[in-house]
CSV table of C-alpha atoms in Angstrom, one decimal:
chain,number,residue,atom,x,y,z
A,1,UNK,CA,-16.9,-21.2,100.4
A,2,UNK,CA,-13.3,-19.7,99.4
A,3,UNK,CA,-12.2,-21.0,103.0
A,4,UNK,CA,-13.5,-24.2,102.6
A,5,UNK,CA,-12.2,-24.8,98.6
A,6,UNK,CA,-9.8,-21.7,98.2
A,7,UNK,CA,-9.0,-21.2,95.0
A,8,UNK,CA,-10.4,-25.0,93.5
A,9,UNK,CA,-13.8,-22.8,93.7
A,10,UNK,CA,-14.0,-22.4,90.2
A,11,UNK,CA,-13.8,-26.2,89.4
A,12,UNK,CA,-16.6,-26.6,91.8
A,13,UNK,CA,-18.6,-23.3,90.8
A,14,UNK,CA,-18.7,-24.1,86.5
A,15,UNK,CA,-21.1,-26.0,85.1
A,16,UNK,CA,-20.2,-28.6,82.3
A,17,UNK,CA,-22.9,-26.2,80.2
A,18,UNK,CA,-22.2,-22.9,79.2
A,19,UNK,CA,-23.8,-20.1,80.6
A,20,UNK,CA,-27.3,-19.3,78.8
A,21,UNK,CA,-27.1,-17.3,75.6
A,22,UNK,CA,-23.2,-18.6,76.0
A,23,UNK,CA,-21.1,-21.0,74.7
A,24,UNK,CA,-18.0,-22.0,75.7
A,25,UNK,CA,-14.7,-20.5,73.6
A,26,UNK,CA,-12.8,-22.6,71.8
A,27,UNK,CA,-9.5,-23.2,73.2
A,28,UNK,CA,-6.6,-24.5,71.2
A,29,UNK,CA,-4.4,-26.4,73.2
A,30,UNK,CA,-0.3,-26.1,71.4
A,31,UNK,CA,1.9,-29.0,71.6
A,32,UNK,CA,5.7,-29.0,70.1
A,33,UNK,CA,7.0,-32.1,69.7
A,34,UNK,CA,10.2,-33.5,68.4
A,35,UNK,CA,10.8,-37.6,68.2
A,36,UNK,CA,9.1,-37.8,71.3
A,37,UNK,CA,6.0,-40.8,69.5
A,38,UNK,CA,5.3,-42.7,72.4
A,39,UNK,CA,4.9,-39.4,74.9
A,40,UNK,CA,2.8,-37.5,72.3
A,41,UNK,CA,0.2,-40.8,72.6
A,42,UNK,CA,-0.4,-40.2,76.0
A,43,UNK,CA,-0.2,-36.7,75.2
A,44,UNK,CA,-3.3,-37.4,73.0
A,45,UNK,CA,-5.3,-39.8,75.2
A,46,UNK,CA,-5.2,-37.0,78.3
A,47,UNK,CA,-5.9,-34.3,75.6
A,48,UNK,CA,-8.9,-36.8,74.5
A,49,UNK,CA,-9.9,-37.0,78.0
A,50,UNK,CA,-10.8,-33.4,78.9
A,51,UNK,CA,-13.8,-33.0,79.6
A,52,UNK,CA,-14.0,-29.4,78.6
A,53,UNK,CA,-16.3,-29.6,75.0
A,54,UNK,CA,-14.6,-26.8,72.8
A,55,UNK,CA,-11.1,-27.8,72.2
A,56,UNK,CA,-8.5,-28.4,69.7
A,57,UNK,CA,-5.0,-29.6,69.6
A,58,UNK,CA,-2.6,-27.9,67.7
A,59,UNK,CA,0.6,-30.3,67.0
A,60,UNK,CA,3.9,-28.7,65.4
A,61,UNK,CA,6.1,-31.5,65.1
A,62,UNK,CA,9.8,-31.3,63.3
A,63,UNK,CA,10.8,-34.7,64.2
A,64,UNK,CA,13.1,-37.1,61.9
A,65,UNK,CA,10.5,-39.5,62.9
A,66,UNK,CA,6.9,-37.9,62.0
A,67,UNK,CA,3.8,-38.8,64.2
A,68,UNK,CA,1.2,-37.9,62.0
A,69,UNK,CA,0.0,-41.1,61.4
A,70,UNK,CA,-0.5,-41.4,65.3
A,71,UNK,CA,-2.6,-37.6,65.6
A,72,UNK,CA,-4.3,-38.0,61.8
A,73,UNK,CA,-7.1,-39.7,63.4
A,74,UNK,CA,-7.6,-38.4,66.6
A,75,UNK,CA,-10.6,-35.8,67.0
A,76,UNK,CA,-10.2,-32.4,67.2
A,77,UNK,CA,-6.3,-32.8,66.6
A,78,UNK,CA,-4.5,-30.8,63.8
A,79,UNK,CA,-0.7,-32.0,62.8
A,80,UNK,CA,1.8,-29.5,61.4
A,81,UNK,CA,5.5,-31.2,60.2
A,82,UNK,CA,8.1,-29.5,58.9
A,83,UNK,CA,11.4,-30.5,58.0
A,84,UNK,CA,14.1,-27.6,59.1
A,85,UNK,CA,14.5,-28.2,62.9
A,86,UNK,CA,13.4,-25.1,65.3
A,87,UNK,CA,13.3,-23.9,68.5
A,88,UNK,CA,10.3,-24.9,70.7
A,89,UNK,CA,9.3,-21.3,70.9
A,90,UNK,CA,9.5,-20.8,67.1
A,91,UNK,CA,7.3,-24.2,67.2
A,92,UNK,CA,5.3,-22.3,69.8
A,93,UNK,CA,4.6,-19.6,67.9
A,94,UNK,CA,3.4,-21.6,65.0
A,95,UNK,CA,1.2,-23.5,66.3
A,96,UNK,CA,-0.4,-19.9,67.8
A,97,UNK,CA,-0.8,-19.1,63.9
A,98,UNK,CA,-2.6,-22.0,63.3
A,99,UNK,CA,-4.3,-22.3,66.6
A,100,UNK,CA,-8.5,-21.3,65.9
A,101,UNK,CA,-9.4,-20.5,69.0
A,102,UNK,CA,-9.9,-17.8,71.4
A,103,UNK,CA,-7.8,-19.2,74.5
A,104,UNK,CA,-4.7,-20.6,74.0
A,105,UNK,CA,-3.3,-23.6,76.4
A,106,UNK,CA,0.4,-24.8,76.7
A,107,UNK,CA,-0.2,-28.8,76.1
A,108,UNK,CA,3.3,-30.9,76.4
A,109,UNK,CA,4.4,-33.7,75.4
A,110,UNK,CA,5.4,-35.2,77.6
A,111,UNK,CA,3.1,-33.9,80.7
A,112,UNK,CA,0.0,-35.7,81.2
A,113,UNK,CA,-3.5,-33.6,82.8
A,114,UNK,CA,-6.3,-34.5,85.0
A,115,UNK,CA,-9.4,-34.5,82.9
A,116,UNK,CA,-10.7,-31.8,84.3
A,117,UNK,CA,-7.6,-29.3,83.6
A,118,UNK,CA,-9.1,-27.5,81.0
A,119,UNK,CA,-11.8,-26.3,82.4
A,120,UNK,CA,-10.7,-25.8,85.5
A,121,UNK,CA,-8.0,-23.3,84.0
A,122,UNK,CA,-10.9,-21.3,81.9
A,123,UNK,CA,-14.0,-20.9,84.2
A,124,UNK,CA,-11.6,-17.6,85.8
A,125,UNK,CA,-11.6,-16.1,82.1
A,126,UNK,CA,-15.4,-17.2,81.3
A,127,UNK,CA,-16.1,-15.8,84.8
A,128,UNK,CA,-14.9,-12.5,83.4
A,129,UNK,CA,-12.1,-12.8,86.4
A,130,UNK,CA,-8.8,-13.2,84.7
A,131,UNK,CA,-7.3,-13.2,81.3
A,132,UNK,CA,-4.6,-15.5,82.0
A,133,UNK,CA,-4.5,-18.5,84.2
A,134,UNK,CA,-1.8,-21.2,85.5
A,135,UNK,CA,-2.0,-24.1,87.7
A,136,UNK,CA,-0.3,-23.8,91.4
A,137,UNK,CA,2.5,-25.5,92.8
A,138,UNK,CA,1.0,-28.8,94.3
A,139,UNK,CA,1.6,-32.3,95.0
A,140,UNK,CA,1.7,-34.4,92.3
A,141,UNK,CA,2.1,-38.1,91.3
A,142,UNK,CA,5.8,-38.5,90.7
A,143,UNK,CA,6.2,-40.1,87.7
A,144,UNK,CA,9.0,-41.7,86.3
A,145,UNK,CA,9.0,-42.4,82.6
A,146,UNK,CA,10.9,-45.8,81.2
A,147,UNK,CA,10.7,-45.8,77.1
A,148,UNK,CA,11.0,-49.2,75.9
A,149,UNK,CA,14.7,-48.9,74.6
A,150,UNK,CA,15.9,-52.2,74.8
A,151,UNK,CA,13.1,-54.4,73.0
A,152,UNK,CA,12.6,-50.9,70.5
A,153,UNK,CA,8.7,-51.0,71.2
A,154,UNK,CA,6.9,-48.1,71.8
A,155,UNK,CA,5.9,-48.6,75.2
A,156,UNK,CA,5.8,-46.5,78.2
A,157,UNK,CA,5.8,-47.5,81.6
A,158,UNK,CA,4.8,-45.3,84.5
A,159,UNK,CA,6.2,-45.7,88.0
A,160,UNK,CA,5.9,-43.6,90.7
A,161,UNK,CA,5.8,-41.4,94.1
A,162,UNK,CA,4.9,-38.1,94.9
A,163,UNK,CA,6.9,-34.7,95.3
A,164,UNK,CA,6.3,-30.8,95.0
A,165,UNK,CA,6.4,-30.0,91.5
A,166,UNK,CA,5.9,-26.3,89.6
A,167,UNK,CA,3.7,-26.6,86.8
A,168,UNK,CA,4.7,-23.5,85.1
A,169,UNK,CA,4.0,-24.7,81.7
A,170,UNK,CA,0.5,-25.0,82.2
A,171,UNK,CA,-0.2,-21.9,81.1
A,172,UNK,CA,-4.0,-20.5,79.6
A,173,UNK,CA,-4.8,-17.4,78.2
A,174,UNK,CA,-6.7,-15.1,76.2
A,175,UNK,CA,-6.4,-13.4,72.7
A,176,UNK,CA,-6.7,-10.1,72.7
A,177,UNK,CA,-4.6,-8.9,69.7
A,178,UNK,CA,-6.2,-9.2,66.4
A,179,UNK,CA,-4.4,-11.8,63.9
């Protein structure tokens, strides 16, 4: 089977149910943003899309132009402002301290995820095979982002190609420290 799926086994392997006696960790997903509203909707609609069931999205925002009114509504999605500007790992590190869950997930802004993502990056830790996870270098949709600038809408349009991109930021891993 490794030969055949290398290292996508685990996407095939999981189940969408937990294993019996189980159930799956919750992992808080940590997205800083900063006047970036129409790239943290998208954001939101591919975080909405997972299909893995115990998630939550941790937002840290410190924006002039705050999109709490565009994550108050959305399930499973928690909205921090604040008004002194930081540094996206001070953000980062916040959103860690609010974060509930056991696994913690880089989400950005302005990256968008197959719904599967999630659970694809934690069936290595649920299978007791790895504390951290990442996603490979691949091919990928090349997409070219175009904000509505000139008619001052919020509207993005996607265009694209495809290219070898590293996905670095897609980073999973486990707790171990106590808080």
């Amino acid at each position: 089977i490794r030969a055949l799926l290398g290292d996508d086994r685990y996407l095939y392997c999981l189940p969408h149910t937990p294993p019996r006696g189980t159930a799956w960790p919750l992992v808080s997903c940590i997205m800083p943003t900063y006047n970036r509203r129409p790239f943290v909707r998208l954001a939101l609609q591919h975080f909405l899309a997972q299909d893995y069931p115990n998630k939550e999205l941790v937002i840290v925002d410190d924006g002039d132009d705050p999109i709490g009114d565009v994550a108050s509504d959305r399930p499973g999605a928690r909205y921090f402002h604040q008004a002194a500007r930081a540094s996206i790992g001070a953000k980062r590190n916040l959103a860690c301290l609010h974060a509930r869950g056991e696994i913690i997930a880089h989400w950005d802004d302005d990256d968008w995820y197959a719904a599967d993502r999630l659970r694809y990056q934690v069936a290595p830790i649920v299978a007791g095979e790895a504390d951290i996870t990442g996603l490979p270098w691949s091919t990928r949709p090349l997409l070219e982002i175009t904000q509505g600038a000139t008619d001052g809408s919020d509207e993005v349009s996607v265009t694209g190609g495809y290219a070898a991109i590293a996905e670095t930021a897609q980073v999973l891993g486990r707790i171990k420290a106590q808080r």
